[in-house]
Amino acid sequence: MLHWSCSRLEALPARSLYELLKLRSEVFVIEQQCIYLDPDGADLEAWHLQGRDEAGLLQAYARLLPGPRIGRVVTAPSARGAGQGRALMQQALLECAQRWPGQPIELSAQAHLQRFYASLGFAPTSPIYDEDGIAHIDMRKPPA
C-alpha cells in the first residue's frame, strides 16, 4: 500500500524533488532510451503526485497540469507488477477531480498502454504518433 502526497513544486522538500527527478530519468531517459530534457518548465506549474511505500521510498509518480493533463506517469522498476500503476492513475484521477472539478482529463499515452488507460475511462483523441522514438496516442477522459 502506498501513501500519497500531492504538492506544488515550491512545497517539495529538496530530497523529494531529487528522488522524483531521479526516478523519471531512470525510466524515461535511461530505461526507455529517450534523450530529452525532462525538467521542461512544466514542473513549475504542476502538482506532483507521489506514492511512497512504508519505508518512505518513492514507488510511483505523476505530474498533474492545469487543463487538466496527467503526465510523467511512472512506477519504480522495483514496484512493477503489483498494481501500483493502476493505483497511481486512480489517485491521479481523484487529485484532478478535486483541483479541476467537472473538467475532462487528458494525457499522452504510450500506445502500447492504450488498453490500460481505456480501462480507466480514457478514449483516443488522436492517431498514433512518434514522440522521442516511442509510439504515443492522445487520450481524454470525460468529466465524471
PDB file of C-alpha atoms in Angstrom:
ATOM      1  CA  MET A   1       0.000   0.000   0.000  1.00  0.00           C
ATOM      2  CA  LEU A   2       1.306   3.421  -0.953  1.00  0.00           C
ATOM      3  CA  HIS A   3       0.973   6.669   0.952  1.00  0.00           C
ATOM      4  CA  TRP A   4       0.069   9.562  -1.348  1.00  0.00           C
ATOM      5  CA  SER A   5       1.051  13.210  -1.326  1.00  0.00           C
ATOM      6  CA  CYS A   6       0.383  15.861  -3.927  1.00  0.00           C
ATOM      7  CA  SER A   7       2.287  19.130  -3.766  1.00  0.00           C
ATOM      8  CA  ARG A   8       3.310  22.108  -5.812  1.00  0.00           C
ATOM      9  CA  LEU A   9       6.999  22.329  -6.661  1.00  0.00           C
ATOM     10  CA  GLU A  10       7.727  25.077  -4.141  1.00  0.00           C
ATOM     11  CA  ALA A  11       6.343  22.897  -1.333  1.00  0.00           C
ATOM     12  CA  LEU A  12       8.511  19.861  -2.147  1.00  0.00           C
ATOM     13  CA  PRO A  13      11.478  19.170   0.085  1.00  0.00           C
ATOM     14  CA  ALA A  14      14.736  19.128  -1.894  1.00  0.00           C
ATOM     15  CA  ARG A  15      15.168  15.367  -1.283  1.00  0.00           C
ATOM     16  CA  SER A  16      11.692  14.619  -2.687  1.00  0.00           C
ATOM     17  CA  LEU A  17      12.377  16.707  -5.775  1.00  0.00           C
ATOM     18  CA  TYR A  18      15.680  14.912  -6.281  1.00  0.00           C
ATOM     19  CA  GLU A  19      14.002  11.495  -5.915  1.00  0.00           C
ATOM     20  CA  LEU A  20      11.222  12.219  -8.392  1.00  0.00           C
ATOM     21  CA  LEU A  21      13.616  13.670 -10.982  1.00  0.00           C
ATOM     22  CA  LYS A  22      15.897  10.665 -10.497  1.00  0.00           C
ATOM     23  CA  LEU A  23      13.021   8.189 -10.982  1.00  0.00           C
ATOM     24  CA  ARG A  24      11.827   9.996 -14.100  1.00  0.00           C
ATOM     25  CA  SER A  25      15.359   9.964 -15.543  1.00  0.00           C
ATOM     26  CA  GLU A  26      15.918   6.300 -14.657  1.00  0.00           C
ATOM     27  CA  VAL A  27      12.788   5.235 -16.518  1.00  0.00           C
ATOM     28  CA  PHE A  28      12.196   7.754 -19.302  1.00  0.00           C
ATOM     29  CA  VAL A  29      15.785   8.639 -20.241  1.00  0.00           C
ATOM     30  CA  ILE A  30      17.824   5.537 -19.378  1.00  0.00           C
ATOM     31  CA  GLU A  31      15.406   2.587 -19.489  1.00  0.00           C
ATOM     32  CA  GLN A  32      13.385   3.860 -22.465  1.00  0.00           C
ATOM     33  CA  GLN A  33      16.479   5.379 -24.088  1.00  0.00           C
ATOM     34  CA  CYS A  34      14.872   8.766 -24.810  1.00  0.00           C
ATOM     35  CA  ILE A  35      17.320  11.614 -24.773  1.00  0.00           C
ATOM     36  CA  TYR A  36      15.334  14.731 -23.868  1.00  0.00           C
ATOM     37  CA  LEU A  37      15.302  17.469 -21.262  1.00  0.00           C
ATOM     38  CA  ASP A  38      12.967  16.125 -18.591  1.00  0.00           C
ATOM     39  CA  PRO A  39      12.745  19.297 -16.449  1.00  0.00           C
ATOM     40  CA  ASP A  40      10.894  21.146 -19.210  1.00  0.00           C
ATOM     41  CA  GLY A  41       9.450  24.088 -17.320  1.00  0.00           C
ATOM     42  CA  ALA A  42       6.027  22.481 -16.856  1.00  0.00           C
ATOM     43  CA  ASP A  43       7.096  21.273 -13.414  1.00  0.00           C
ATOM     44  CA  LEU A  44       6.795  24.881 -12.257  1.00  0.00           C
ATOM     45  CA  GLU A  45       3.029  24.866 -12.972  1.00  0.00           C
ATOM     46  CA  ALA A  46       2.341  21.277 -11.909  1.00  0.00           C
ATOM     47  CA  TRP A  47       1.126  19.363  -8.916  1.00  0.00           C
ATOM     48  CA  HIS A  48       3.498  16.497  -8.135  1.00  0.00           C
ATOM     49  CA  LEU A  49       1.757  13.291  -7.051  1.00  0.00           C
ATOM     50  CA  GLN A  50       3.988  10.870  -5.177  1.00  0.00           C
ATOM     51  CA  GLY A  51       3.270   7.385  -3.870  1.00  0.00           C
ATOM     52  CA  ARG A  52       5.676   6.177  -1.203  1.00  0.00           C
ATOM     53  CA  ASP A  53       5.926   2.797   0.472  1.00  0.00           C
ATOM     54  CA  GLU A  54       6.095   2.125   4.232  1.00  0.00           C
ATOM     55  CA  ALA A  55       9.841   2.818   4.199  1.00  0.00           C
ATOM     56  CA  GLY A  56       9.275   6.196   2.527  1.00  0.00           C
ATOM     57  CA  LEU A  57      10.720   5.122  -0.825  1.00  0.00           C
ATOM     58  CA  LEU A  58       9.224   6.728  -3.925  1.00  0.00           C
ATOM     59  CA  GLN A  59       7.407   3.980  -5.851  1.00  0.00           C
ATOM     60  CA  ALA A  60       5.039   5.925  -8.126  1.00  0.00           C
ATOM     61  CA  TYR A  61       4.811   9.446  -9.516  1.00  0.00           C
ATOM     62  CA  ALA A  62       2.663  11.528 -11.863  1.00  0.00           C
ATOM     63  CA  ARG A  63       2.697  15.178 -12.859  1.00  0.00           C
ATOM     64  CA  LEU A  64      -0.689  16.919 -12.879  1.00  0.00           C
ATOM     65  CA  LEU A  65      -1.014  20.036 -15.002  1.00  0.00           C
ATOM     66  CA  PRO A  66      -3.816  22.563 -15.378  1.00  0.00           C
ATOM     67  CA  GLY A  67      -6.178  21.631 -18.155  1.00  0.00           C
ATOM     68  CA  PRO A  68      -6.138  19.131 -16.506  1.00  0.00           C
ATOM     69  CA  ARG A  69      -3.469  16.916 -18.015  1.00  0.00           C
ATOM     70  CA  ILE A  70      -1.707  13.929 -16.449  1.00  0.00           C
ATOM     71  CA  GLY A  71       1.884  13.319 -17.466  1.00  0.00           C
ATOM     72  CA  ARG A  72       5.192  11.761 -16.482  1.00  0.00           C
ATOM     73  CA  VAL A  73       3.304   8.705 -15.151  1.00  0.00           C
ATOM     74  CA  VAL A  74       5.921   6.343 -13.775  1.00  0.00           C
ATOM     75  CA  THR A  75       6.356   3.480 -11.329  1.00  0.00           C
ATOM     76  CA  ALA A  76       9.706   2.394  -9.956  1.00  0.00           C
ATOM     77  CA  PRO A  77      11.046  -0.729 -11.663  1.00  0.00           C
ATOM     78  CA  SER A  78      11.091  -2.494  -8.264  1.00  0.00           C
ATOM     79  CA  ALA A  79       7.364  -1.743  -7.765  1.00  0.00           C
ATOM     80  CA  ARG A  80       6.088  -3.060 -11.090  1.00  0.00           C
ATOM     81  CA  GLY A  81       3.647  -5.932 -11.330  1.00  0.00           C
ATOM     82  CA  ALA A  82       1.918  -5.160  -8.028  1.00  0.00           C
ATOM     83  CA  GLY A  83      -0.847  -2.902  -9.365  1.00  0.00           C
ATOM     84  CA  GLN A  84       0.925   0.337  -8.464  1.00  0.00           C
ATOM     85  CA  GLY A  85       0.357   1.820 -11.920  1.00  0.00           C
ATOM     86  CA  ARG A  86      -3.412   1.430 -11.576  1.00  0.00           C
ATOM     87  CA  ALA A  87      -3.301   2.779  -8.010  1.00  0.00           C
ATOM     88  CA  LEU A  88      -1.262   5.755  -9.239  1.00  0.00           C
ATOM     89  CA  MET A  89      -3.716   6.557 -12.009  1.00  0.00           C
ATOM     90  CA  GLN A  90      -6.731   6.190  -9.720  1.00  0.00           C
ATOM     91  CA  GLN A  91      -5.132   8.618  -7.271  1.00  0.00           C
ATOM     92  CA  ALA A  92      -4.201  10.982 -10.124  1.00  0.00           C
ATOM     93  CA  LEU A  93      -7.830  10.995 -11.285  1.00  0.00           C
ATOM     94  CA  LEU A  94      -9.018  11.797  -7.760  1.00  0.00           C
ATOM     95  CA  GLU A  95      -6.488  14.617  -7.426  1.00  0.00           C
ATOM     96  CA  CYS A  96      -7.501  16.079 -10.803  1.00  0.00           C
ATOM     97  CA  ALA A  97     -11.203  15.896  -9.902  1.00  0.00           C
ATOM     98  CA  GLN A  98     -10.509  17.796  -6.658  1.00  0.00           C
ATOM     99  CA  ARG A  99      -8.444  20.513  -8.321  1.00  0.00           C
ATOM    100  CA  TRP A 100     -10.360  20.839 -11.590  1.00  0.00           C
ATOM    101  CA  PRO A 101     -13.907  19.557 -10.956  1.00  0.00           C
ATOM    102  CA  GLY A 102     -16.123  18.836 -13.942  1.00  0.00           C
ATOM    103  CA  GLN A 103     -13.257  19.018 -16.455  1.00  0.00           C
ATOM    104  CA  PRO A 104     -12.183  16.345 -18.931  1.00  0.00           C
ATOM    105  CA  ILE A 105      -8.727  14.945 -18.216  1.00  0.00           C
ATOM    106  CA  GLU A 106      -6.148  14.498 -20.960  1.00  0.00           C
ATOM    107  CA  LEU A 107      -2.922  12.560 -21.309  1.00  0.00           C
ATOM    108  CA  SER A 108      -0.431  11.428 -23.906  1.00  0.00           C
ATOM    109  CA  ALA A 109      -0.156   7.663 -23.529  1.00  0.00           C
ATOM    110  CA  GLN A 110       2.457   5.322 -24.837  1.00  0.00           C
ATOM    111  CA  ALA A 111       0.460   3.474 -27.493  1.00  0.00           C
ATOM    112  CA  HIS A 112       1.078   0.031 -26.001  1.00  0.00           C
ATOM    113  CA  LEU A 113      -0.725   1.226 -22.825  1.00  0.00           C
ATOM    114  CA  GLN A 114      -3.872   2.352 -24.649  1.00  0.00           C
ATOM    115  CA  ARG A 115      -5.968  -0.552 -23.276  1.00  0.00           C
ATOM    116  CA  PHE A 116      -4.783   0.157 -19.732  1.00  0.00           C
ATOM    117  CA  TYR A 117      -5.861   3.807 -19.979  1.00  0.00           C
ATOM    118  CA  ALA A 118      -9.121   2.805 -21.705  1.00  0.00           C
ATOM    119  CA  SER A 119      -9.896   0.641 -18.653  1.00  0.00           C
ATOM    120  CA  LEU A 120      -9.761   3.869 -16.622  1.00  0.00           C
ATOM    121  CA  GLY A 121     -12.231   5.643 -18.908  1.00  0.00           C
ATOM    122  CA  PHE A 122      -9.869   7.302 -21.405  1.00  0.00           C
ATOM    123  CA  ALA A 123     -10.608   7.303 -25.141  1.00  0.00           C
ATOM    124  CA  PRO A 124      -8.249   8.146 -28.031  1.00  0.00           C
ATOM    125  CA  THR A 125      -8.377  11.674 -29.451  1.00  0.00           C
ATOM    126  CA  SER A 126      -5.525  11.408 -31.953  1.00  0.00           C
ATOM    127  CA  PRO A 127      -3.895   8.923 -34.267  1.00  0.00           C
ATOM    128  CA  ILE A 128      -0.739   7.227 -33.009  1.00  0.00           C
ATOM    129  CA  TYR A 129       2.332   9.448 -33.379  1.00  0.00           C
ATOM    130  CA  ASP A 130       6.042   9.276 -32.611  1.00  0.00           C
ATOM    131  CA  GLU A 131       7.383  11.121 -29.585  1.00  0.00           C
ATOM    132  CA  ASP A 132      11.074  10.657 -28.844  1.00  0.00           C
ATOM    133  CA  GLY A 133      11.107   7.347 -30.718  1.00  0.00           C
ATOM    134  CA  ILE A 134       8.124   5.858 -28.854  1.00  0.00           C
ATOM    135  CA  ALA A 135       4.612   5.486 -30.287  1.00  0.00           C
ATOM    136  CA  HIS A 136       2.115   7.656 -28.370  1.00  0.00           C
ATOM    137  CA  ILE A 137      -1.575   8.480 -28.575  1.00  0.00           C
ATOM    138  CA  ASP A 138      -3.517  11.375 -27.065  1.00  0.00           C
ATOM    139  CA  MET A 139      -6.409  10.325 -24.853  1.00  0.00           C
ATOM    140  CA  ARG A 140      -9.181  12.053 -22.906  1.00  0.00           C
ATOM    141  CA  LYS A 141     -11.442  11.038 -20.036  1.00  0.00           C
ATOM    142  CA  PRO A 142     -14.769  12.865 -19.965  1.00  0.00           C
ATOM    143  CA  PRO A 143     -15.860  14.562 -16.730  1.00  0.00           C
ATOM    144  CA  ALA A 144     -17.403  12.232 -14.159  1.00  0.00           C
TER     145      ALA A 144
END
